[in-house]
Every structure is written in C-alpha cells, then in structure tokens.
Amino acid sequence: MLYIYSPILRTSTTACSSMEKQVHFIHFLFALFCFSYIMFSAYNPLALVVAEGLVSGHHDNGSVKLFVFGDSYADTGNWEKFAASWKEPYGFTFPGKPAGRFSDGRVLTDYIASFLGITSPVPYTWRKTAEKSGLQFGMNFAFGGTGVFDTFINAPNMAAQIDFFQQLLEEKVYTKQDLNSSIVLVSLAGNDYTTYIQRKGNFQDLPAFTTSLINQLSANLKRIHGFGVRKIAVTALQPLGCLPILTAFSSYQNCSESWNTASKFHNQKLQQAIQRMNSESGKHMYETLDLYTAFMSKLNTARLAGNSKLRSFLMPCCVGVTSNHSCGNVDKNGGKTYVVCEKPELSVFWDMVHPAQNGWHQVYSSLKSSLHRLY
C-alpha cells in the first residue's frame, strides 16, 4: 500500500489555496491509481466460490427482485479470479474464504438484499453456471473499479452494465411482471473522479465535471426506469476524504476536508437531479441512499469518544507491510506481504478504500429506517 505523508495533505480548518488543492488531488490520484493497479493486477486464479447471501427476513417477499449496477461497493463477484477480491484475506469474515467481494465479508448489496428478505442476487458473470432458481432474486451487474464513464479499469461502465440488463430482458430471462416487483440499486464510489483527475489534472473544472457526471447518471437512471422497474435507489458519495488512502497522510488522524467538500457538492447535485426526475415522472420512483451521512455519523461518534477511537475509525484493518504492498499481496514465494488487524469485526474500513463488513453493517443500521421507501 502506498503511504505518502505530506504536510500539504493534512486536513486544515481553513480553506486550501488552489495550488494546495491541486497537489492534494494529484497525490490522491497517484495513491488511488497505484492501489487500483495492485487490486486488479494478475494473480493465480482461485476455484469458484459461491458466497451465501445474508437473509434476515425482515421484509419477506418472495416475488421481489434486486438488480444492481455500479462498482466495488456493490460487486459480489463479477471480476475474474485474478482480482484481489478473489484472494486471501478477502472474505476473511464471510464466508471465511475469498468470494469476489472487496471486503472481509458482506457489502452493501448483501445488506439491501437482507432488508428485502431475499438472497443476494447472483453476479452477472455467473449467470450461465447458476441454477435457474438462483436467478429468482435478480442479478448483480456491478464491477469493481468502474464508474458512470469509462475509468482506468478495463471493465464495463454503467451504460455497458445496463446493456447487459437489456439483453437479458430481450432474451426473456426476466419478464415485465418481474420488473413490476423489482428494485434497482445503483452504486457510485468515486472512480469517475479519480479518472477525471488522472486524465485532465484540472481541479478548477471539477464542478463542471460533476454536472456532466450527474447528467449522464440521470440518463442512465431514466433508461433503467424505462424498462419498467418499480423503484431505483442510488447511493450518494461517501465522505471520500475519510477513506484510509487519504487519512494515511495524517497518520489516520484527520479526514481531507477538500475531498469531503467535493463529495458534498456531488451529493447536492445528485439530490437535485433525483427531485427533478421524481417531479417529471409524477411518482416517487427514485431514492438516494445517504452514505455520506451514515459514515459521518459513525465518525462523529468516534470523535466524541476521543482521539484513539477516531484513529481506530479511520484506520484500515488490512494493509501492506511496506508502501510497495497492499492487502492481499504475496511475494514470489507466496509469503504474505500484508497484515490483518486482530479484530476485523470492529473495523470500519477493510483496506485503503473499501469498508469492512462491520463498516457496511454500521451504514446499513443508519440507513435502515429510511429503506422502507424502497417499497
């Protein structure tokens, strides 16, 4: 994992200068690019592992289906077996071995499925090997590392994922009746922003990029709705500045206020778009899942509990032993070049950018009271 400790990158209560912000974004881009390269670089493939879904049965409804689009915060196994999500120690907590999730256990998709009272939907790339009965709960099209637009990860962007969905509809895998009782989850975790900075390197134009991103996302959501789905839930951006890949710059003491401001601006634009589309449709078809508030609520609790609790909140559980390694890396002899914390069940973050199962459980607990709007 890459650690860069720079005074410029420490959180400040005063506004950053334009130059400081540019340096901040460039450092973040470089760190996240290196992390993504490591996460998706070639490894020896593992045997197929089918992960059991989490079903609580709180809202048992055998007819409901969940269709998922997005990135690693929702991906439950679409990547091929060379990805880090299929390498130890991913899956450490659940199901006890790598299962294609970018976490030690369950991710957001699993908890939303749990709320709906169904098994987590089968990943799209497993559709041909899954039993027909396994398709009854919907399908997950999300690929880790992707975004609304193309990213530096070679995987289907959101439009391509929707194409896959449309093809299945044309093949009558799912019927109009299926869609009438379906719910869609759309996940965005910030990959578009990292790619934008890499390609453009222009912080001043970021608000304009956010506008274009939300416009394209809106078009994607309308396209999904046009197929006849009943409800679409899209995630707001989490506080990007609190990801360990950024808090490492302050020894996991502080979040980056400039990145959190970028998250809040994105979320404001997203909420405006959601309100506009609901008004145009005359129905409450679209919902926002407020990951930002869910994470910050946990962070504020940690702050009140004291600095040691805050540091514990911002630190990842699984890290590389040096700056050249990351969670899941091994040396040429197969030796582990990473360490895992003693109590993953208490960690909010698993690696440098992904929540741990406990983190997702905390988010779900915060969101749960508002999830009734999905019905």
mmCIF file of C-alpha atoms in Angstrom:
data_model
loop_
_atom_site.group_PDB
_atom_site.id
_atom_site.type_symbol
_atom_site.label_atom_id
_atom_site.label_comp_id
_atom_site.label_asym_id
_atom_site.label_seq_id
_atom_site.Cartn_x
_atom_site.Cartn_y
_atom_site.Cartn_z
ATOM 1 C CA MET A 1 0.000 0.000 0.000
ATOM 2 C CA LEU A 2 1.201 3.474 -0.765
ATOM 3 C CA TYR A 3 1.683 5.864 2.119
ATOM 4 C CA ILE A 4 2.677 9.471 1.439
ATOM 5 C CA TYR A 5 2.971 11.732 4.439
ATOM 6 C CA SER A 6 2.915 15.346 3.330
ATOM 7 C CA PRO A 7 2.062 18.495 5.309
ATOM 8 C CA ILE A 8 0.142 19.785 2.288
ATOM 9 C CA LEU A 9 -2.236 16.864 2.566
ATOM 10 C CA ARG A 10 -3.099 17.301 6.215
ATOM 11 C CA THR A 11 -6.638 18.430 6.947
ATOM 12 C CA SER A 12 -6.981 22.124 7.702
ATOM 13 C CA THR A 13 -9.857 24.146 9.117
ATOM 14 C CA THR A 14 -9.054 26.994 6.734
ATOM 15 C CA ALA A 15 -9.663 26.996 3.001
ATOM 16 C CA CYS A 16 -6.893 25.461 0.891
ATOM 17 C CA SER A 17 -5.296 27.516 -1.828
ATOM 18 C CA SER A 18 -5.874 26.495 -5.432
ATOM 19 C CA MET A 19 -2.315 25.174 -5.678
ATOM 20 C CA GLU A 20 -2.664 23.155 -2.465
ATOM 21 C CA LYS A 21 -5.875 21.611 -3.711
ATOM 22 C CA GLN A 22 -4.290 20.643 -6.999
ATOM 23 C CA VAL A 23 -1.384 18.991 -5.202
ATOM 24 C CA HIS A 24 -3.849 17.270 -2.881
ATOM 25 C CA PHE A 25 -5.812 15.829 -5.785
ATOM 26 C CA ILE A 26 -2.697 14.745 -7.659
ATOM 27 C CA HIS A 27 -1.327 12.925 -4.600
ATOM 28 C CA PHE A 28 -4.680 11.250 -4.045
ATOM 29 C CA LEU A 29 -4.914 10.277 -7.688
ATOM 30 C CA PHE A 30 -1.446 8.762 -7.638
ATOM 31 C CA ALA A 31 -2.151 6.816 -4.466
ATOM 32 C CA LEU A 32 -5.529 5.544 -5.633
ATOM 33 C CA PHE A 33 -4.199 4.684 -9.093
ATOM 34 C CA CYS A 34 -1.411 2.618 -7.553
ATOM 35 C CA PHE A 35 -3.870 0.940 -5.220
ATOM 36 C CA SER A 36 -6.256 0.114 -8.083
ATOM 37 C CA TYR A 37 -3.402 -1.259 -10.166
ATOM 38 C CA ILE A 38 -2.404 -3.558 -7.333
ATOM 39 C CA MET A 39 -6.006 -4.555 -6.647
ATOM 40 C CA PHE A 40 -6.638 -5.666 -10.225
ATOM 41 C CA SER A 41 -3.185 -6.899 -11.247
ATOM 42 C CA ALA A 42 -2.740 -10.539 -12.242
ATOM 43 C CA TYR A 43 -2.701 -13.274 -9.634
ATOM 44 C CA ASN A 44 -3.135 -17.030 -9.824
ATOM 45 C CA PRO A 45 -6.867 -17.765 -10.210
ATOM 46 C CA LEU A 46 -8.832 -19.399 -7.420
ATOM 47 C CA ALA A 47 -11.525 -22.010 -7.674
ATOM 48 C CA LEU A 48 -15.045 -20.644 -7.942
ATOM 49 C CA VAL A 49 -16.561 -19.766 -4.585
ATOM 50 C CA VAL A 50 -20.267 -19.167 -4.305
ATOM 51 C CA ALA A 51 -20.992 -16.909 -1.341
ATOM 52 C CA GLU A 52 -24.153 -17.409 0.636
ATOM 53 C CA GLY A 53 -26.388 -14.344 0.880
ATOM 54 C CA LEU A 54 -27.455 -12.707 4.136
ATOM 55 C CA VAL A 55 -31.187 -13.049 4.588
ATOM 56 C CA SER A 56 -32.815 -11.564 7.647
ATOM 57 C CA GLY A 57 -36.392 -11.979 6.507
ATOM 58 C CA HIS A 58 -37.483 -8.645 7.976
ATOM 59 C CA HIS A 59 -39.477 -7.880 4.831
ATOM 60 C CA ASP A 60 -40.015 -11.305 3.386
ATOM 61 C CA ASN A 61 -41.355 -11.068 -0.158
ATOM 62 C CA GLY A 62 -40.570 -13.982 -2.424
ATOM 63 C CA SER A 63 -41.506 -12.074 -5.574
ATOM 64 C CA VAL A 64 -39.199 -9.079 -5.139
ATOM 65 C CA LYS A 65 -36.038 -8.939 -7.262
ATOM 66 C CA LEU A 66 -32.934 -6.797 -6.834
ATOM 67 C CA PHE A 67 -30.891 -5.604 -9.819
ATOM 68 C CA VAL A 68 -27.553 -3.967 -9.035
ATOM 69 C CA PHE A 69 -25.341 -1.647 -11.104
ATOM 70 C CA GLY A 70 -22.106 0.079 -10.146
ATOM 71 C CA ASP A 71 -18.713 -0.574 -8.615
ATOM 72 C CA SER A 72 -16.803 -2.420 -5.889
ATOM 73 C CA TYR A 73 -19.069 -1.173 -3.106
ATOM 74 C CA ALA A 74 -21.800 -3.363 -4.628
ATOM 75 C CA ASP A 75 -19.858 -6.030 -6.595
ATOM 76 C CA THR A 76 -20.357 -9.530 -5.191
ATOM 77 C CA GLY A 77 -18.155 -11.499 -7.587
ATOM 78 C CA ASN A 78 -18.249 -10.268 -11.189
ATOM 79 C CA TRP A 79 -14.483 -9.949 -11.551
ATOM 80 C CA GLU A 80 -12.429 -12.852 -12.828
ATOM 81 C CA LYS A 81 -10.322 -14.758 -10.345
ATOM 82 C CA PHE A 82 -7.151 -12.679 -10.794
ATOM 83 C CA ALA A 83 -8.668 -9.737 -8.893
ATOM 84 C CA ALA A 84 -7.783 -9.117 -5.248
ATOM 85 C CA SER A 85 -11.406 -9.760 -4.271
ATOM 86 C CA TRP A 86 -10.736 -13.445 -5.029
ATOM 87 C CA LYS A 87 -7.514 -13.590 -2.987
ATOM 88 C CA GLU A 88 -6.960 -14.066 0.730
ATOM 89 C CA PRO A 89 -7.658 -12.405 3.102
ATOM 90 C CA TYR A 90 -10.745 -11.035 1.286
ATOM 91 C CA GLY A 91 -13.785 -12.935 2.520
ATOM 92 C CA PHE A 92 -11.999 -13.490 5.855
ATOM 93 C CA THR A 93 -15.123 -12.789 7.940
ATOM 94 C CA PHE A 94 -17.724 -14.034 5.471
ATOM 95 C CA PRO A 95 -17.893 -16.635 4.063
ATOM 96 C CA GLY A 96 -14.464 -17.485 5.506
ATOM 97 C CA LYS A 97 -12.666 -17.552 2.154
ATOM 98 C CA PRO A 98 -12.435 -15.246 -0.898
ATOM 99 C CA ALA A 99 -15.813 -14.890 -2.600
ATOM 100 C CA GLY A 100 -15.389 -11.966 -5.013
ATOM 101 C CA ARG A 101 -16.318 -9.171 -2.617
ATOM 102 C CA PHE A 102 -13.959 -6.241 -1.994
ATOM 103 C CA SER A 103 -14.258 -6.619 1.760
ATOM 104 C CA ASP A 104 -13.619 -9.083 4.543
ATOM 105 C CA GLY A 105 -17.287 -10.042 4.291
ATOM 106 C CA ARG A 106 -20.619 -8.690 3.157
ATOM 107 C CA VAL A 107 -21.027 -5.479 1.163
ATOM 108 C CA LEU A 108 -23.882 -3.026 0.602
ATOM 109 C CA THR A 109 -25.686 -5.305 -1.873
ATOM 110 C CA ASP A 110 -25.933 -8.062 0.716
ATOM 111 C CA TYR A 111 -27.469 -5.768 3.305
ATOM 112 C CA ILE A 112 -30.023 -4.295 0.894
ATOM 113 C CA ALA A 113 -30.973 -7.830 -0.156
ATOM 114 C CA SER A 114 -31.256 -8.732 3.525
ATOM 115 C CA PHE A 115 -33.674 -5.870 4.073
ATOM 116 C CA LEU A 116 -35.768 -7.087 1.147
ATOM 117 C CA GLY A 117 -35.823 -10.577 2.633
ATOM 118 C CA ILE A 118 -34.035 -12.230 -0.282
ATOM 119 C CA THR A 119 -30.721 -13.882 -1.040
ATOM 120 C CA SER A 120 -28.105 -11.568 -2.547
ATOM 121 C CA PRO A 121 -28.609 -11.640 -6.349
ATOM 122 C CA VAL A 122 -26.269 -13.740 -8.474
ATOM 123 C CA PRO A 123 -23.381 -11.889 -10.194
ATOM 124 C CA TYR A 124 -23.902 -11.401 -13.937
ATOM 125 C CA THR A 125 -20.769 -13.342 -14.889
ATOM 126 C CA TRP A 126 -22.127 -16.401 -13.048
ATOM 127 C CA ARG A 127 -25.466 -16.414 -14.894
ATOM 128 C CA LYS A 128 -24.608 -19.332 -17.197
ATOM 129 C CA THR A 129 -23.415 -21.600 -14.408
ATOM 130 C CA ALA A 130 -26.024 -20.656 -11.818
ATOM 131 C CA GLU A 131 -29.131 -22.772 -11.452
ATOM 132 C CA LYS A 132 -32.292 -21.208 -12.807
ATOM 133 C CA SER A 133 -33.650 -20.941 -9.286
ATOM 134 C CA GLY A 134 -30.631 -18.769 -8.464
ATOM 135 C CA LEU A 135 -31.885 -16.068 -10.829
ATOM 136 C CA GLN A 136 -35.156 -15.573 -8.986
ATOM 137 C CA PHE A 137 -33.770 -12.851 -6.721
ATOM 138 C CA GLY A 138 -32.443 -10.666 -9.548
ATOM 139 C CA MET A 139 -28.910 -10.080 -10.794
ATOM 140 C CA ASN A 140 -25.822 -8.066 -9.896
ATOM 141 C CA PHE A 141 -24.115 -6.287 -12.811
ATOM 142 C CA ALA A 142 -21.666 -4.219 -10.691
ATOM 143 C CA PHE A 143 -17.937 -4.427 -11.450
ATOM 144 C CA GLY A 144 -15.320 -3.115 -9.013
ATOM 145 C CA GLY A 145 -13.332 -0.129 -10.300
ATOM 146 C CA THR A 146 -15.956 1.118 -12.756
ATOM 147 C CA GLY A 147 -17.981 4.305 -12.956
ATOM 148 C CA VAL A 148 -20.632 6.138 -14.916
ATOM 149 C CA PHE A 149 -17.966 6.873 -17.519
ATOM 150 C CA ASP A 150 -15.001 4.716 -18.511
ATOM 151 C CA THR A 151 -12.293 4.521 -15.853
ATOM 152 C CA PHE A 152 -8.694 3.299 -15.977
ATOM 153 C CA ILE A 153 -10.010 -0.152 -15.016
ATOM 154 C CA ASN A 154 -10.862 -2.295 -18.036
ATOM 155 C CA ALA A 155 -14.367 -3.367 -17.063
ATOM 156 C CA PRO A 156 -17.949 -2.499 -18.147
ATOM 157 C CA ASN A 157 -19.042 1.010 -17.210
ATOM 158 C CA MET A 158 -22.596 1.663 -16.052
ATOM 159 C CA ALA A 159 -24.025 2.039 -19.551
ATOM 160 C CA ALA A 160 -22.494 -1.304 -20.567
ATOM 161 C CA GLN A 161 -23.914 -2.916 -17.429
ATOM 162 C CA ILE A 162 -27.356 -1.608 -18.409
ATOM 163 C CA ASP A 163 -26.793 -3.087 -21.874
ATOM 164 C CA PHE A 164 -26.301 -6.485 -20.216
ATOM 165 C CA PHE A 165 -29.578 -5.986 -18.373
ATOM 166 C CA GLN A 166 -31.411 -5.026 -21.541
ATOM 167 C CA GLN A 167 -30.074 -8.101 -23.329
ATOM 168 C CA LEU A 168 -31.422 -10.358 -20.585
ATOM 169 C CA LEU A 169 -34.811 -8.666 -20.910
ATOM 170 C CA GLU A 170 -34.789 -9.222 -24.664
ATOM 171 C CA GLU A 171 -33.925 -12.868 -24.041
ATOM 172 C CA LYS A 172 -36.954 -13.110 -21.700
ATOM 173 C CA VAL A 173 -34.798 -14.108 -18.742
ATOM 174 C CA TYR A 174 -36.903 -11.606 -16.795
ATOM 175 C CA THR A 175 -40.465 -10.609 -17.628
ATOM 176 C CA LYS A 176 -42.425 -7.388 -17.337
ATOM 177 C CA GLN A 177 -44.112 -8.844 -14.274
ATOM 178 C CA ASP A 178 -40.682 -9.451 -12.738
ATOM 179 C CA LEU A 179 -39.767 -5.814 -13.260
ATOM 180 C CA ASN A 180 -43.014 -4.585 -11.745
ATOM 181 C CA SER A 181 -41.853 -6.035 -8.436
ATOM 182 C CA SER A 182 -38.166 -5.203 -8.827
ATOM 183 C CA ILE A 183 -35.870 -2.763 -7.081
ATOM 184 C CA VAL A 184 -32.639 -1.395 -8.532
ATOM 185 C CA LEU A 185 -29.527 -0.448 -6.548
ATOM 186 C CA VAL A 186 -27.024 1.870 -8.254
ATOM 187 C CA SER A 187 -23.658 2.339 -6.541
ATOM 188 C CA LEU A 188 -21.099 5.103 -7.136
ATOM 189 C CA ALA A 189 -17.947 5.286 -5.007
ATOM 190 C CA GLY A 190 -15.814 7.930 -6.759
ATOM 191 C CA ASN A 191 -13.935 6.121 -9.537
ATOM 192 C CA ASP A 192 -15.097 8.695 -12.093
ATOM 193 C CA TYR A 193 -13.415 11.488 -10.137
ATOM 194 C CA THR A 194 -10.111 9.682 -9.851
ATOM 195 C CA THR A 195 -10.115 9.006 -13.592
ATOM 196 C CA TYR A 196 -11.022 12.614 -14.382
ATOM 197 C CA ILE A 197 -8.094 13.990 -12.394
ATOM 198 C CA GLN A 198 -5.753 11.467 -13.968
ATOM 199 C CA ARG A 199 -6.791 12.468 -17.468
ATOM 200 C CA LYS A 200 -7.393 16.195 -17.010
ATOM 201 C CA GLY A 201 -5.498 17.173 -13.873
ATOM 202 C CA ASN A 202 -7.659 20.281 -13.608
ATOM 203 C CA PHE A 203 -9.192 20.880 -10.202
ATOM 204 C CA GLN A 204 -10.863 24.153 -11.220
ATOM 205 C CA ASP A 205 -13.118 22.383 -13.728
ATOM 206 C CA LEU A 206 -14.211 19.680 -11.285
ATOM 207 C CA PRO A 207 -17.655 21.269 -10.618
ATOM 208 C CA ALA A 208 -18.358 21.221 -14.351
ATOM 209 C CA PHE A 209 -17.329 17.580 -14.469
ATOM 210 C CA THR A 210 -19.673 16.810 -11.575
ATOM 211 C CA THR A 211 -22.517 18.380 -13.538
ATOM 212 C CA SER A 212 -21.743 16.260 -16.607
ATOM 213 C CA LEU A 213 -21.443 13.158 -14.419
ATOM 214 C CA ILE A 214 -24.824 13.722 -12.775
ATOM 215 C CA ASN A 215 -26.399 14.425 -16.169
ATOM 216 C CA GLN A 216 -25.147 11.106 -17.553
ATOM 217 C CA LEU A 217 -26.136 9.288 -14.378
ATOM 218 C CA SER A 218 -29.630 10.759 -14.672
ATOM 219 C CA ALA A 219 -29.868 9.495 -18.250
ATOM 220 C CA ASN A 220 -28.803 6.044 -17.049
ATOM 221 C CA LEU A 221 -31.399 6.023 -14.289
ATOM 222 C CA LYS A 222 -34.148 7.078 -16.696
ATOM 223 C CA ARG A 223 -33.112 4.316 -19.078
ATOM 224 C CA ILE A 224 -33.361 1.724 -16.305
ATOM 225 C CA HIS A 225 -36.727 3.079 -15.260
ATOM 226 C CA GLY A 226 -37.897 2.866 -18.870
ATOM 227 C CA PHE A 227 -37.620 -0.917 -18.722
ATOM 228 C CA GLY A 228 -40.404 -0.921 -16.145
ATOM 229 C CA VAL A 229 -38.651 -1.323 -12.800
ATOM 230 C CA ARG A 230 -40.619 -0.117 -9.817
ATOM 231 C CA LYS A 231 -38.012 1.681 -7.719
ATOM 232 C CA ILE A 232 -34.412 2.839 -8.173
ATOM 233 C CA ALA A 233 -32.091 3.637 -5.254
ATOM 234 C CA VAL A 234 -28.774 5.370 -5.982
ATOM 235 C CA THR A 235 -26.006 5.895 -3.451
ATOM 236 C CA ALA A 236 -24.732 9.313 -2.536
ATOM 237 C CA LEU A 237 -20.951 9.554 -2.385
ATOM 238 C CA GLN A 238 -19.397 8.500 0.897
ATOM 239 C CA PRO A 239 -17.048 11.079 2.536
ATOM 240 C CA LEU A 240 -14.133 10.478 0.153
ATOM 241 C CA GLY A 241 -11.826 12.455 2.403
ATOM 242 C CA CYS A 242 -12.247 9.871 5.174
ATOM 243 C CA LEU A 243 -11.024 6.916 3.127
ATOM 244 C CA PRO A 244 -7.848 5.431 4.640
ATOM 245 C CA ILE A 245 -5.931 6.112 1.443
ATOM 246 C CA LEU A 246 -6.285 9.816 2.324
ATOM 247 C CA THR A 247 -6.318 9.719 6.117
ATOM 248 C CA ALA A 248 -2.968 7.874 5.958
ATOM 249 C CA PHE A 249 -1.427 11.257 5.094
ATOM 250 C CA SER A 250 -2.248 12.451 8.623
ATOM 251 C CA SER A 251 -1.444 9.120 10.321
ATOM 252 C CA TYR A 252 -5.174 8.327 10.289
ATOM 253 C CA GLN A 253 -5.974 11.339 12.443
ATOM 254 C CA ASN A 254 -7.996 13.546 10.078
ATOM 255 C CA CYS A 255 -10.207 13.437 7.017
ATOM 256 C CA SER A 256 -9.490 15.600 3.986
ATOM 257 C CA GLU A 257 -11.947 18.481 4.074
ATOM 258 C CA SER A 258 -11.392 19.361 0.402
ATOM 259 C CA TRP A 259 -12.333 15.848 -0.720
ATOM 260 C CA ASN A 260 -15.315 15.798 1.613
ATOM 261 C CA THR A 261 -16.419 19.109 0.134
ATOM 262 C CA ALA A 262 -16.239 17.514 -3.316
ATOM 263 C CA SER A 263 -18.408 14.650 -2.040
ATOM 264 C CA LYS A 264 -20.976 17.057 -0.629
ATOM 265 C CA PHE A 265 -21.138 19.022 -3.887
ATOM 266 C CA HIS A 266 -21.698 15.794 -5.830
ATOM 267 C CA ASN A 267 -24.427 14.742 -3.412
ATOM 268 C CA GLN A 268 -26.152 18.117 -3.636
ATOM 269 C CA LYS A 269 -26.255 17.872 -7.431
ATOM 270 C CA LEU A 270 -27.448 14.275 -7.206
ATOM 271 C CA GLN A 271 -30.287 15.134 -4.847
ATOM 272 C CA GLN A 272 -31.399 17.966 -7.116
ATOM 273 C CA ALA A 273 -31.442 15.565 -10.069
ATOM 274 C CA ILE A 274 -33.422 12.961 -8.106
ATOM 275 C CA GLN A 275 -36.007 15.544 -7.069
ATOM 276 C CA ARG A 276 -36.314 16.769 -10.646
ATOM 277 C CA MET A 277 -36.806 13.270 -12.076
ATOM 278 C CA ASN A 278 -39.399 12.401 -9.442
ATOM 279 C CA SER A 279 -41.253 15.586 -10.288
ATOM 280 C CA GLU A 280 -41.124 14.824 -14.009
ATOM 281 C CA SER A 281 -42.408 11.281 -13.518
ATOM 282 C CA GLY A 282 -45.163 12.350 -11.147
ATOM 283 C CA LYS A 283 -44.169 9.451 -8.896
ATOM 284 C CA HIS A 284 -41.530 8.803 -6.262
ATOM 285 C CA MET A 285 -39.525 6.401 -8.443
ATOM 286 C CA TYR A 286 -36.016 7.422 -7.374
ATOM 287 C CA GLU A 287 -34.397 7.382 -3.946
ATOM 288 C CA THR A 288 -30.994 8.446 -2.628
ATOM 289 C CA LEU A 289 -29.134 6.303 -0.109
ATOM 290 C CA ASP A 290 -27.207 8.784 2.008
ATOM 291 C CA LEU A 291 -23.888 7.014 2.576
ATOM 292 C CA TYR A 292 -22.239 10.342 3.428
ATOM 293 C CA THR A 293 -24.382 10.964 6.497
ATOM 294 C CA ALA A 294 -24.190 7.295 7.509
ATOM 295 C CA PHE A 295 -20.381 7.328 7.553
ATOM 296 C CA MET A 296 -20.089 10.771 9.128
ATOM 297 C CA SER A 297 -22.490 9.769 11.891
ATOM 298 C CA LYS A 298 -20.107 6.984 12.847
ATOM 299 C CA LEU A 299 -17.136 9.346 12.567
ATOM 300 C CA ASN A 300 -18.744 11.946 14.827
ATOM 301 C CA THR A 301 -19.436 9.266 17.414
ATOM 302 C CA ALA A 302 -15.758 8.282 17.282
ATOM 303 C CA ARG A 303 -14.710 11.914 17.722
ATOM 304 C CA LEU A 304 -16.838 12.260 20.826
ATOM 305 C CA ALA A 305 -15.295 9.081 22.219
ATOM 306 C CA GLY A 306 -11.767 10.512 21.963
ATOM 307 C CA ASN A 307 -8.834 10.599 19.554
ATOM 308 C CA SER A 308 -7.946 6.906 19.905
ATOM 309 C CA LYS A 309 -11.447 5.995 18.781
ATOM 310 C CA LEU A 310 -11.156 8.374 15.818
ATOM 311 C CA ARG A 311 -7.878 6.816 14.744
ATOM 312 C CA SER A 312 -9.450 3.376 15.053
ATOM 313 C CA PHE A 313 -12.326 4.505 12.844
ATOM 314 C CA LEU A 314 -10.066 5.846 10.090
ATOM 315 C CA MET A 315 -7.505 3.011 10.014
ATOM 316 C CA PRO A 316 -7.881 0.070 7.639
ATOM 317 C CA CYS A 317 -7.761 -3.462 9.016
ATOM 318 C CA CYS A 318 -5.710 -4.989 6.196
ATOM 319 C CA VAL A 319 -2.570 -3.194 4.976
ATOM 320 C CA GLY A 320 0.671 -3.974 3.179
ATOM 321 C CA VAL A 321 3.805 -4.412 5.267
ATOM 322 C CA THR A 322 5.529 -1.684 3.222
ATOM 323 C CA SER A 323 4.466 1.120 0.904
ATOM 324 C CA ASN A 324 5.054 -1.205 -2.061
ATOM 325 C CA HIS A 325 2.457 -3.736 -0.940
ATOM 326 C CA SER A 326 -1.257 -3.794 -0.245
ATOM 327 C CA CYS A 327 -3.883 -6.055 1.276
ATOM 328 C CA GLY A 328 -3.755 -9.454 -0.384
ATOM 329 C CA ASN A 329 -0.245 -9.139 -1.838
ATOM 330 C CA VAL A 330 2.207 -12.030 -1.639
ATOM 331 C CA ASP A 331 5.887 -12.254 -2.523
ATOM 332 C CA LYS A 332 7.384 -14.513 -5.195
ATOM 333 C CA ASN A 333 7.479 -17.373 -2.713
ATOM 334 C CA GLY A 334 3.830 -16.974 -1.781
ATOM 335 C CA GLY A 335 4.605 -15.308 1.541
ATOM 336 C CA LYS A 336 2.138 -12.717 2.790
ATOM 337 C CA THR A 337 3.248 -9.112 2.441
ATOM 338 C CA TYR A 338 0.278 -7.726 4.332
ATOM 339 C CA VAL A 339 -1.045 -7.797 7.874
ATOM 340 C CA VAL A 340 -4.602 -8.083 9.179
ATOM 341 C CA CYS A 341 -5.762 -6.421 12.385
ATOM 342 C CA GLU A 342 -6.640 -8.554 15.384
ATOM 343 C CA LYS A 343 -10.353 -7.714 15.389
ATOM 344 C CA PRO A 344 -11.748 -7.186 11.876
ATOM 345 C CA GLU A 345 -15.231 -7.313 13.362
ATOM 346 C CA LEU A 346 -14.549 -3.916 14.973
ATOM 347 C CA SER A 347 -13.067 -2.208 11.890
ATOM 348 C CA VAL A 348 -14.980 0.274 9.748
ATOM 349 C CA PHE A 349 -12.569 0.011 6.812
ATOM 350 C CA TRP A 350 -11.140 -3.230 5.480
ATOM 351 C CA ASP A 351 -8.474 -1.931 3.094
ATOM 352 C CA MET A 352 -7.452 1.512 1.866
ATOM 353 C CA VAL A 353 -10.702 2.278 0.031
ATOM 354 C CA HIS A 354 -13.281 -0.367 0.959
ATOM 355 C CA PRO A 355 -15.422 -0.671 4.101
ATOM 356 C CA ALA A 356 -15.205 -3.799 6.221
ATOM 357 C CA GLN A 357 -18.301 -5.888 6.829
ATOM 358 C CA ASN A 358 -18.664 -4.101 10.156
ATOM 359 C CA GLY A 359 -18.480 -0.762 8.336
ATOM 360 C CA TRP A 360 -21.232 -1.818 5.955
ATOM 361 C CA HIS A 361 -23.287 -3.073 8.872
ATOM 362 C CA GLN A 362 -22.936 0.325 10.534
ATOM 363 C CA VAL A 363 -24.006 2.058 7.318
ATOM 364 C CA TYR A 364 -26.952 -0.307 6.913
ATOM 365 C CA SER A 365 -28.020 0.322 10.503
ATOM 366 C CA SER A 366 -28.004 4.050 9.796
ATOM 367 C CA LEU A 367 -29.914 3.689 6.512
ATOM 368 C CA LYS A 368 -32.390 1.057 7.675
ATOM 369 C CA SER A 369 -35.053 3.459 8.952
ATOM 370 C CA SER A 370 -35.264 5.088 5.502
ATOM 371 C CA LEU A 371 -35.224 1.890 3.436
ATOM 372 C CA HIS A 372 -38.995 1.449 3.759
ATOM 373 C CA ARG A 373 -39.185 3.973 0.906
ATOM 374 C CA LEU A 374 -37.965 1.211 -1.396
ATOM 375 C CA TYR A 375 -41.421 -0.389 -1.135
#
